[in-house]
PDB file of C-alpha atoms in Angstrom:
ATOM      1  CA  MET A   1       0.203   0.061   0.206  1.00 72.00           C
ATOM      2  CA  SER A   2       0.996   3.693  -0.513  1.00 68.00           C
ATOM      3  CA  GLU A   3      -0.064   7.028  -0.253  1.00 66.00           C
ATOM      4  CA  PRO A   4       3.051   9.370  -1.314  1.00 69.00           C
ATOM      5  CA  ASP A   5       0.819  12.248  -0.843  1.00 62.00           C
ATOM      6  CA  ALA A   6      -2.753  12.633   0.850  1.00 40.00           C
ATOM      7  CA  GLY A   7      -4.014  15.132  -1.587  1.00 38.00           C
ATOM      8  CA  PRO A   8      -3.903  18.776  -2.244  1.00 32.00           C
ATOM      9  CA  GLY A   9      -1.811  20.588  -0.557  1.00 32.00           C
ATOM     10  CA  PRO A  10      -2.259  24.257   0.802  1.00 29.00           C
ATOM     11  CA  GLY A  11      -1.387  26.886  -1.596  1.00 30.00           C
ATOM     12  CA  PRO A  12      -0.391  30.356  -1.107  1.00 29.00           C
ATOM     13  CA  ASP A  13      -2.881  31.686   0.945  1.00 32.00           C
ATOM     14  CA  ALA A  14      -3.082  35.505   1.331  1.00 34.00           C
ATOM     15  CA  GLY A  15      -5.215  34.823   4.592  1.00 37.00           C
ATOM     16  CA  ALA A  16      -2.770  32.637   6.160  1.00 38.00           C
ATOM     17  CA  GLY A  17      -1.584  33.875   9.827  1.00 42.00           C
ATOM     18  CA  PRO A  18       2.141  33.752  11.127  1.00 40.00           C
ATOM     19  CA  ASP A  19       1.700  30.608  12.433  1.00 44.00           C
ATOM     20  CA  ARG A  20       0.539  29.011   9.331  1.00 42.00           C
ATOM     21  CA  LEU A  21       2.996  30.610   7.357  1.00 38.00           C
ATOM     22  CA  ASP A  22       5.760  29.779   9.718  1.00 43.00           C
ATOM     23  CA  ARG A  23       5.070  26.181   9.234  1.00 46.00           C
ATOM     24  CA  LEU A  24       5.094  26.113   5.474  1.00 44.00           C
ATOM     25  CA  ASP A  25       8.301  27.391   5.562  1.00 47.00           C
ATOM     26  CA  ARG A  26       9.793  24.737   7.881  1.00 52.00           C
ATOM     27  CA  LEU A  27       8.679  22.641   5.460  1.00 55.00           C
ATOM     28  CA  ASP A  28      11.486  24.078   3.038  1.00 62.00           C
ATOM     29  CA  ARG A  29      13.981  23.109   5.686  1.00 79.00           C
ATOM     30  CA  LEU A  30      13.228  19.034   5.789  1.00 89.00           C
ATOM     31  CA  GLU A  31      15.712  16.709   7.654  1.00 93.00           C
ATOM     32  CA  ARG A  32      16.165  12.835   6.744  1.00 94.00           C
ATOM     33  CA  ASP A  33      16.217  10.092   9.464  1.00 95.00           C
ATOM     34  CA  ASP A  34      17.174   7.019   7.993  1.00 95.00           C
ATOM     35  CA  ALA A  35      16.563   4.774  11.113  1.00 95.00           C
ATOM     36  CA  PRO A  36      13.775   6.308  12.878  1.00 97.00           C
ATOM     37  CA  PRO A  37      12.183   3.838  15.514  1.00 97.00           C
ATOM     38  CA  PRO A  38       8.783   2.382  14.431  1.00 97.00           C
ATOM     39  CA  ALA A  39       6.774   4.552  16.959  1.00 97.00           C
ATOM     40  CA  ARG A  40       7.724   7.500  15.107  1.00 97.00           C
ATOM     41  CA  CYS A  41       6.729   6.596  11.721  1.00 98.00           C
ATOM     42  CA  ALA A  42       3.442   4.808  12.836  1.00 98.00           C
ATOM     43  CA  PRO A  43       1.454   8.142  13.437  1.00 97.00           C
ATOM     44  CA  VAL A  44       2.456   9.789  10.132  1.00 97.00           C
ATOM     45  CA  LEU A  45       1.228   6.912   8.217  1.00 98.00           C
ATOM     46  CA  ALA A  46      -1.883   6.612  10.057  1.00 98.00           C
ATOM     47  CA  ALA A  47      -2.582  10.319   9.495  1.00 97.00           C
ATOM     48  CA  ALA A  48      -1.505   9.772   5.910  1.00 96.00           C
ATOM     49  CA  PHE A  49      -3.527   7.197   5.220  1.00 97.00           C
ATOM     50  CA  VAL A  50      -7.068   8.474   6.184  1.00 96.00           C
ATOM     51  CA  ARG A  51      -8.537   8.205   2.654  1.00 94.00           C
ATOM     52  CA  GLU A  52      -6.372   5.893   1.319  1.00 96.00           C
ATOM     53  CA  PRO A  53      -8.706   2.981  -0.202  1.00 97.00           C
ATOM     54  CA  ALA A  54      -7.168   0.005   0.837  1.00 97.00           C
ATOM     55  CA  MET A  55      -6.632   1.235   4.602  1.00 97.00           C
ATOM     56  CA  THR A  56     -10.185   2.403   4.485  1.00 97.00           C
ATOM     57  CA  TRP A  57     -11.430  -1.179   3.642  1.00 97.00           C
ATOM     58  CA  ILE A  58      -9.130  -2.652   5.937  1.00 97.00           C
ATOM     59  CA  ALA A  59      -9.718  -0.333   8.940  1.00 97.00           C
ATOM     60  CA  GLY A  60     -13.512   0.404   8.162  1.00 95.00           C
ATOM     61  CA  GLY A  61     -12.998   3.951   8.456  1.00 92.00           C
ATOM     62  CA  SER A  62     -12.210   4.258  11.727  1.00 96.00           C
ATOM     63  CA  ASP A  63      -9.341   6.229  13.022  1.00 97.00           C
ATOM     64  CA  ARG A  64      -8.386   4.077  16.208  1.00 97.00           C
ATOM     65  CA  VAL A  65      -8.334   1.165  14.361  1.00 98.00           C
ATOM     66  CA  ARG A  66      -6.035   2.589  11.598  1.00 98.00           C
ATOM     67  CA  ARG A  67      -3.780   3.873  14.500  1.00 98.00           C
ATOM     68  CA  ALA A  68      -3.466   0.690  16.017  1.00 98.00           C
ATOM     69  CA  TRP A  69      -3.097  -1.315  12.884  1.00 98.00           C
ATOM     70  CA  PHE A  70       0.202   0.803  11.853  1.00 98.00           C
ATOM     71  CA  SER A  71       1.523   0.659  15.500  1.00 98.00           C
ATOM     72  CA  ALA A  72       0.980  -3.156  15.348  1.00 98.00           C
ATOM     73  CA  THR A  73       2.296  -3.604  11.804  1.00 98.00           C
ATOM     74  CA  LEU A  74       5.440  -1.291  12.111  1.00 98.00           C
ATOM     75  CA  ARG A  75       6.321  -3.118  15.392  1.00 97.00           C
ATOM     76  CA  THR A  76       6.306  -6.415  13.719  1.00 98.00           C
ATOM     77  CA  HIS A  77       8.324  -5.492  10.663  1.00 98.00           C
ATOM     78  CA  ALA A  78      11.157  -3.703  12.985  1.00 97.00           C
ATOM     79  CA  THR A  79      12.052  -7.649  13.749  1.00 97.00           C
ATOM     80  CA  LEU A  80      12.799  -8.195   9.929  1.00 97.00           C
ATOM     81  CA  PRO A  81      16.388  -7.974   9.041  1.00 96.00           C
ATOM     82  CA  GLY A  82      17.571  -5.264   7.193  1.00 96.00           C
ATOM     83  CA  ALA A  83      14.062  -3.422   7.417  1.00 97.00           C
ATOM     84  CA  ARG A  84      14.438   0.155   6.346  1.00 97.00           C
ATOM     85  CA  ARG A  85      12.342   3.140   7.536  1.00 98.00           C
ATOM     86  CA  HIS A  86      12.684   6.761   6.532  1.00 97.00           C
ATOM     87  CA  LEU A  87      11.370   9.556   8.136  1.00 97.00           C
ATOM     88  CA  LEU A  88      11.298  13.287   7.054  1.00 96.00           C
ATOM     89  CA  THR A  89      10.811  16.216   9.677  1.00 95.00           C
ATOM     90  CA  ASP A  90      10.404  19.836   9.303  1.00 92.00           C
ATOM     91  CA  GLY A  91      12.627  22.709  10.667  1.00 86.00           C
ATOM     92  CA  ALA A  92      10.856  22.244  14.146  1.00 89.00           C
ATOM     93  CA  GLY A  93      11.677  18.489  14.260  1.00 91.00           C
ATOM     94  CA  ARG A  94       7.953  17.371  13.652  1.00 93.00           C
ATOM     95  CA  PRO A  95       7.616  14.318  11.506  1.00 95.00           C
ATOM     96  CA  VAL A  96       6.257  15.127   7.854  1.00 95.00           C
ATOM     97  CA  ALA A  97       6.931  12.098   5.881  1.00 97.00           C
ATOM     98  CA  ALA A  98       7.334   8.187   6.563  1.00 98.00           C
ATOM     99  CA  ALA A  99       8.135   5.327   4.289  1.00 98.00           C
ATOM    100  CA  VAL A 100       8.744   1.735   5.391  1.00 98.00           C
ATOM    101  CA  LEU A 101      10.593  -1.110   3.033  1.00 98.00           C
ATOM    102  CA  THR A 102      11.048  -4.496   3.316  1.00 97.00           C
ATOM    103  CA  PRO A 103      14.450  -6.379   2.242  1.00 98.00           C
ATOM    104  CA  PRO A 104      13.886  -9.499  -0.625  1.00 97.00           C
ATOM    105  CA  ALA A 105      11.988 -12.392   0.419  1.00 93.00           C
ATOM    106  CA  ALA A 106      12.492 -11.266   4.035  1.00 96.00           C
ATOM    107  CA  VAL A 107       9.350 -12.516   6.165  1.00 94.00           C
ATOM    108  CA  PRO A 108       8.568 -12.481   9.903  1.00 95.00           C
ATOM    109  CA  SER A 109       9.180 -15.318  12.349  1.00 97.00           C
ATOM    110  CA  SER A 110       6.372 -17.624  13.663  1.00 97.00           C
ATOM    111  CA  ALA A 111       6.707 -15.869  16.939  1.00 97.00           C
ATOM    112  CA  ALA A 112       6.337 -12.279  15.367  1.00 97.00           C
ATOM    113  CA  ARG A 113       3.645 -13.195  13.250  1.00 97.00           C
ATOM    114  CA  SER A 114       1.880 -14.773  15.901  1.00 97.00           C
ATOM    115  CA  ALA A 115       2.414 -11.651  18.044  1.00 97.00           C
ATOM    116  CA  TRP A 116       1.343  -9.145  15.098  1.00 98.00           C
ATOM    117  CA  ALA A 117      -2.217 -11.013  14.668  1.00 98.00           C
ATOM    118  CA  ALA A 118      -2.833 -11.044  18.596  1.00 98.00           C
ATOM    119  CA  ARG A 119      -2.231  -7.544  18.709  1.00 97.00           C
ATOM    120  CA  THR A 120      -4.370  -6.593  15.455  1.00 98.00           C
ATOM    121  CA  LEU A 121      -7.274  -9.027  16.692  1.00 98.00           C
ATOM    122  CA  VAL A 122      -7.202  -7.034  20.388  1.00 98.00           C
ATOM    123  CA  GLY A 123      -6.512  -3.762  19.031  1.00 97.00           C
ATOM    124  CA  CYS A 124      -8.631  -3.815  15.451  1.00 98.00           C
ATOM    125  CA  GLY A 125     -11.033  -6.528  15.647  1.00 98.00           C
ATOM    126  CA  PRO A 126     -11.158  -9.754  13.391  1.00 98.00           C
ATOM    127  CA  ARG A 127     -12.701  -8.047  10.233  1.00 98.00           C
ATOM    128  CA  THR A 128      -9.318  -5.985   9.759  1.00 98.00           C
ATOM    129  CA  LEU A 129      -7.350  -9.105  10.568  1.00 98.00           C
ATOM    130  CA  VAL A 130      -8.903 -11.027   8.208  1.00 98.00           C
ATOM    131  CA  ARG A 131      -8.912  -8.163   5.498  1.00 98.00           C
ATOM    132  CA  THR A 132      -5.388  -7.341   5.906  1.00 98.00           C
ATOM    133  CA  LEU A 133      -4.185 -11.085   5.456  1.00 97.00           C
ATOM    134  CA  ARG A 134      -6.789 -11.086   2.436  1.00 97.00           C
ATOM    135  CA  TYR A 135      -4.981  -8.047   0.800  1.00 97.00           C
ATOM    136  CA  LEU A 136      -1.264  -9.561   1.634  1.00 95.00           C
ATOM    137  CA  HIS A 137      -2.131 -12.739   0.205  1.00 94.00           C
ATOM    138  CA  ALA A 138      -3.201 -11.104  -3.079  1.00 94.00           C
ATOM    139  CA  ALA A 139      -0.857  -8.430  -3.456  1.00 89.00           C
ATOM    140  CA  GLU A 140       2.295 -10.442  -2.551  1.00 87.00           C
ATOM    141  CA  ALA A 141       1.633 -13.414  -4.788  1.00 86.00           C
ATOM    142  CA  GLY A 142       3.714 -11.459  -7.848  1.00 86.00           C
ATOM    143  CA  ILE A 143       6.694  -9.823  -5.981  1.00 95.00           C
ATOM    144  CA  PRO A 144       9.555 -10.360  -8.358  1.00 96.00           C
ATOM    145  CA  ALA A 145      12.285 -12.418  -7.221  1.00 94.00           C
ATOM    146  CA  GLY A 146      15.110 -10.405  -5.598  1.00 96.00           C
ATOM    147  CA  ALA A 147      12.860  -7.263  -5.248  1.00 98.00           C
ATOM    148  CA  TRP A 148      12.546  -5.023  -2.238  1.00 98.00           C
ATOM    149  CA  THR A 149       8.776  -4.120  -1.139  1.00 97.00           C
ATOM    150  CA  LEU A 150       7.942  -0.395  -0.695  1.00 98.00           C
ATOM    151  CA  GLU A 151       5.408  -1.213   1.906  1.00 97.00           C
ATOM    152  CA  PHE A 152       4.357   2.288   3.031  1.00 98.00           C
ATOM    153  CA  ILE A 153       5.067   5.601   1.826  1.00 97.00           C
ATOM    154  CA  GLY A 154       3.001   8.494   3.270  1.00 96.00           C
ATOM    155  CA  VAL A 155       2.967  12.528   4.004  1.00 96.00           C
ATOM    156  CA  GLN A 156       1.102  14.402   6.723  1.00 95.00           C
ATOM    157  CA  PRO A 157      -2.215  15.799   5.474  1.00 94.00           C
ATOM    158  CA  GLU A 158      -1.177  19.219   6.300  1.00 90.00           C
ATOM    159  CA  ALA A 159       2.020  18.553   4.677  1.00 88.00           C
ATOM    160  CA  ALA A 160       0.508  17.399   1.543  1.00 87.00           C
ATOM    161  CA  GLY A 161       1.499  19.087  -2.180  1.00 85.00           C
ATOM    162  CA  ARG A 162       4.483  20.541  -1.357  1.00 84.00           C
ATOM    163  CA  GLY A 163       6.783  18.123  -2.576  1.00 88.00           C
ATOM    164  CA  ALA A 164       7.729  15.967   0.622  1.00 92.00           C
ATOM    165  CA  GLY A 165       6.457  12.785  -0.721  1.00 92.00           C
ATOM    166  CA  GLY A 166       8.519  13.102  -4.003  1.00 92.00           C
ATOM    167  CA  ARG A 167      11.499  13.949  -1.988  1.00 93.00           C
ATOM    168  CA  LEU A 168      11.292  11.188   0.743  1.00 95.00           C
ATOM    169  CA  LEU A 169      10.402   8.610  -2.584  1.00 96.00           C
ATOM    170  CA  GLY A 170      13.294  10.007  -4.723  1.00 95.00           C
ATOM    171  CA  HIS A 171      15.869   9.460  -1.529  1.00 95.00           C
ATOM    172  CA  LEU A 172      14.602   5.909  -0.953  1.00 96.00           C
ATOM    173  CA  LEU A 173      14.988   5.021  -4.378  1.00 96.00           C
ATOM    174  CA  ALA A 174      18.937   6.181  -4.774  1.00 95.00           C
ATOM    175  CA  ALA A 175      19.622   4.862  -0.999  1.00 95.00           C
ATOM    176  CA  THR A 176      18.264   1.354  -1.632  1.00 96.00           C
ATOM    177  CA  PRO A 177      20.503  -1.517  -2.625  1.00 95.00           C
ATOM    178  CA  ALA A 178      18.031  -3.042  -4.618  1.00 96.00           C
ATOM    179  CA  PRO A 179      19.408  -4.924  -7.865  1.00 96.00           C
ATOM    180  CA  GLY A 180      16.461  -6.704  -8.306  1.00 97.00           C
ATOM    181  CA  GLY A 181      14.479  -3.639  -8.189  1.00 98.00           C
ATOM    182  CA  ILE A 182      11.363  -2.057  -5.953  1.00 98.00           C
ATOM    183  CA  PHE A 183       7.662  -3.333  -6.044  1.00 98.00           C
ATOM    184  CA  LEU A 184       4.699  -1.864  -4.338  1.00 97.00           C
ATOM    185  CA  THR A 185       1.192  -1.953  -4.740  1.00 97.00           C
ATOM    186  CA  THR A 186      -1.348   0.764  -4.801  1.00 97.00           C
ATOM    187  CA  ALA A 187      -5.205   0.810  -4.532  1.00 96.00           C
ATOM    188  CA  ASP A 188      -5.331   4.597  -5.290  1.00 95.00           C
ATOM    189  CA  GLU A 189      -5.335   4.932  -9.159  1.00 94.00           C
ATOM    190  CA  ALA A 190      -3.909   8.800  -8.686  1.00 92.00           C
ATOM    191  CA  ASN A 191      -0.567   7.041  -7.547  1.00 94.00           C
ATOM    192  CA  VAL A 192      -0.090   4.999 -10.450  1.00 96.00           C
ATOM    193  CA  ARG A 193       0.806   8.366 -12.423  1.00 93.00           C
ATOM    194  CA  LEU A 194       3.218   9.543  -9.714  1.00 92.00           C
ATOM    195  CA  TYR A 195       4.837   6.086  -9.665  1.00 97.00           C
ATOM    196  CA  HIS A 196       5.517   6.177 -13.543  1.00 96.00           C
ATOM    197  CA  ARG A 197       7.153   9.406 -13.163  1.00 95.00           C
ATOM    198  CA  PHE A 198       9.648   7.692 -10.851  1.00 96.00           C
ATOM    199  CA  GLY A 199      10.379   4.924 -13.255  1.00 97.00           C
ATOM    200  CA  PHE A 200       7.948   2.264 -12.134  1.00 98.00           C
ATOM    201  CA  THR A 201       5.759   0.378 -14.542  1.00 98.00           C
ATOM    202  CA  VAL A 202       2.845  -1.573 -13.843  1.00 98.00           C
ATOM    203  CA  LEU A 203       3.061  -5.716 -13.686  1.00 97.00           C
ATOM    204  CA  ARG A 204      -0.524  -6.456 -13.109  1.00 96.00           C
ATOM    205  CA  ARG A 205      -3.691  -5.430 -11.578  1.00 96.00           C
ATOM    206  CA  LEU A 206      -6.083  -7.360  -9.325  1.00 95.00           C
ATOM    207  CA  THR A 207      -9.135  -6.932  -7.342  1.00 96.00           C
ATOM    208  CA  VAL A 208      -9.309  -7.686  -3.655  1.00 97.00           C
ATOM    209  CA  GLY A 209     -12.558  -7.282  -2.250  1.00 96.00           C
ATOM    210  CA  PRO A 210     -13.994  -3.759  -3.620  1.00 97.00           C
ATOM    211  CA  LEU A 211     -10.481  -2.582  -4.386  1.00 97.00           C
ATOM    212  CA  LYS A 212      -8.558  -2.164  -7.465  1.00 97.00           C
ATOM    213  CA  VAL A 213      -5.163  -2.868  -6.703  1.00 97.00           C
ATOM    214  CA  THR A 214      -2.147  -2.270  -9.272  1.00 97.00           C
ATOM    215  CA  ALA A 215       0.980  -3.620  -8.708  1.00 97.00           C
ATOM    216  CA  MET A 216       4.114  -2.291 -10.095  1.00 97.00           C
ATOM    217  CA  TRP A 217       8.012  -2.550 -10.209  1.00 98.00           C
ATOM    218  CA  ARG A 218      11.048  -0.518 -10.860  1.00 97.00           C
ATOM    219  CA  PRO A 219      14.154  -2.000 -12.129  1.00 96.00           C
ATOM    220  CA  ALA A 220      17.528  -1.310 -10.676  1.00 91.00           C
TER     221      ALA A 220
END
């Protein structure tokens, strides 16, 4: 799943107050953190995915469930050897955008999978657990051999439209040692055009429940 830009961002606003202008100025001084803890990335992604179709279907539109899901999922993902997380922060140190990548062929241990399932069941409910497994089963079936997977990338809604998502995506593409390329899926058709601009091509299209999902790959 991916949501690199959560929607149209704030344009020049003649009525913007000094606090708003200060926040916008800080977006021009973004800093990278290439080893943030999962707990810093999860709230960013939970906010970024508020309208993303796959997450809306999985979480049932619940903010509480979506936050719990990202917390449980990133906690488990961090157990993978070689797992990568990237974070952009503004000039005040506030998280603006986050991304999560999985190395080729990396899978959680049986204990980690069981812990994730238990946390998801308790924090999100059985429907969310079942829908997540259904999505993963369909989406992960066609990952090219040797490819990294871009699991998530998202921007805080108030920072959308100012280039943070593209900046983070460009950085992780350059920084990830991926001779087998990078794979992703998106259930938002608007994202397909963005990923095309970064060199991704469509591998296949699939249906998961009500979702129309596009699987994409970028060669090395």
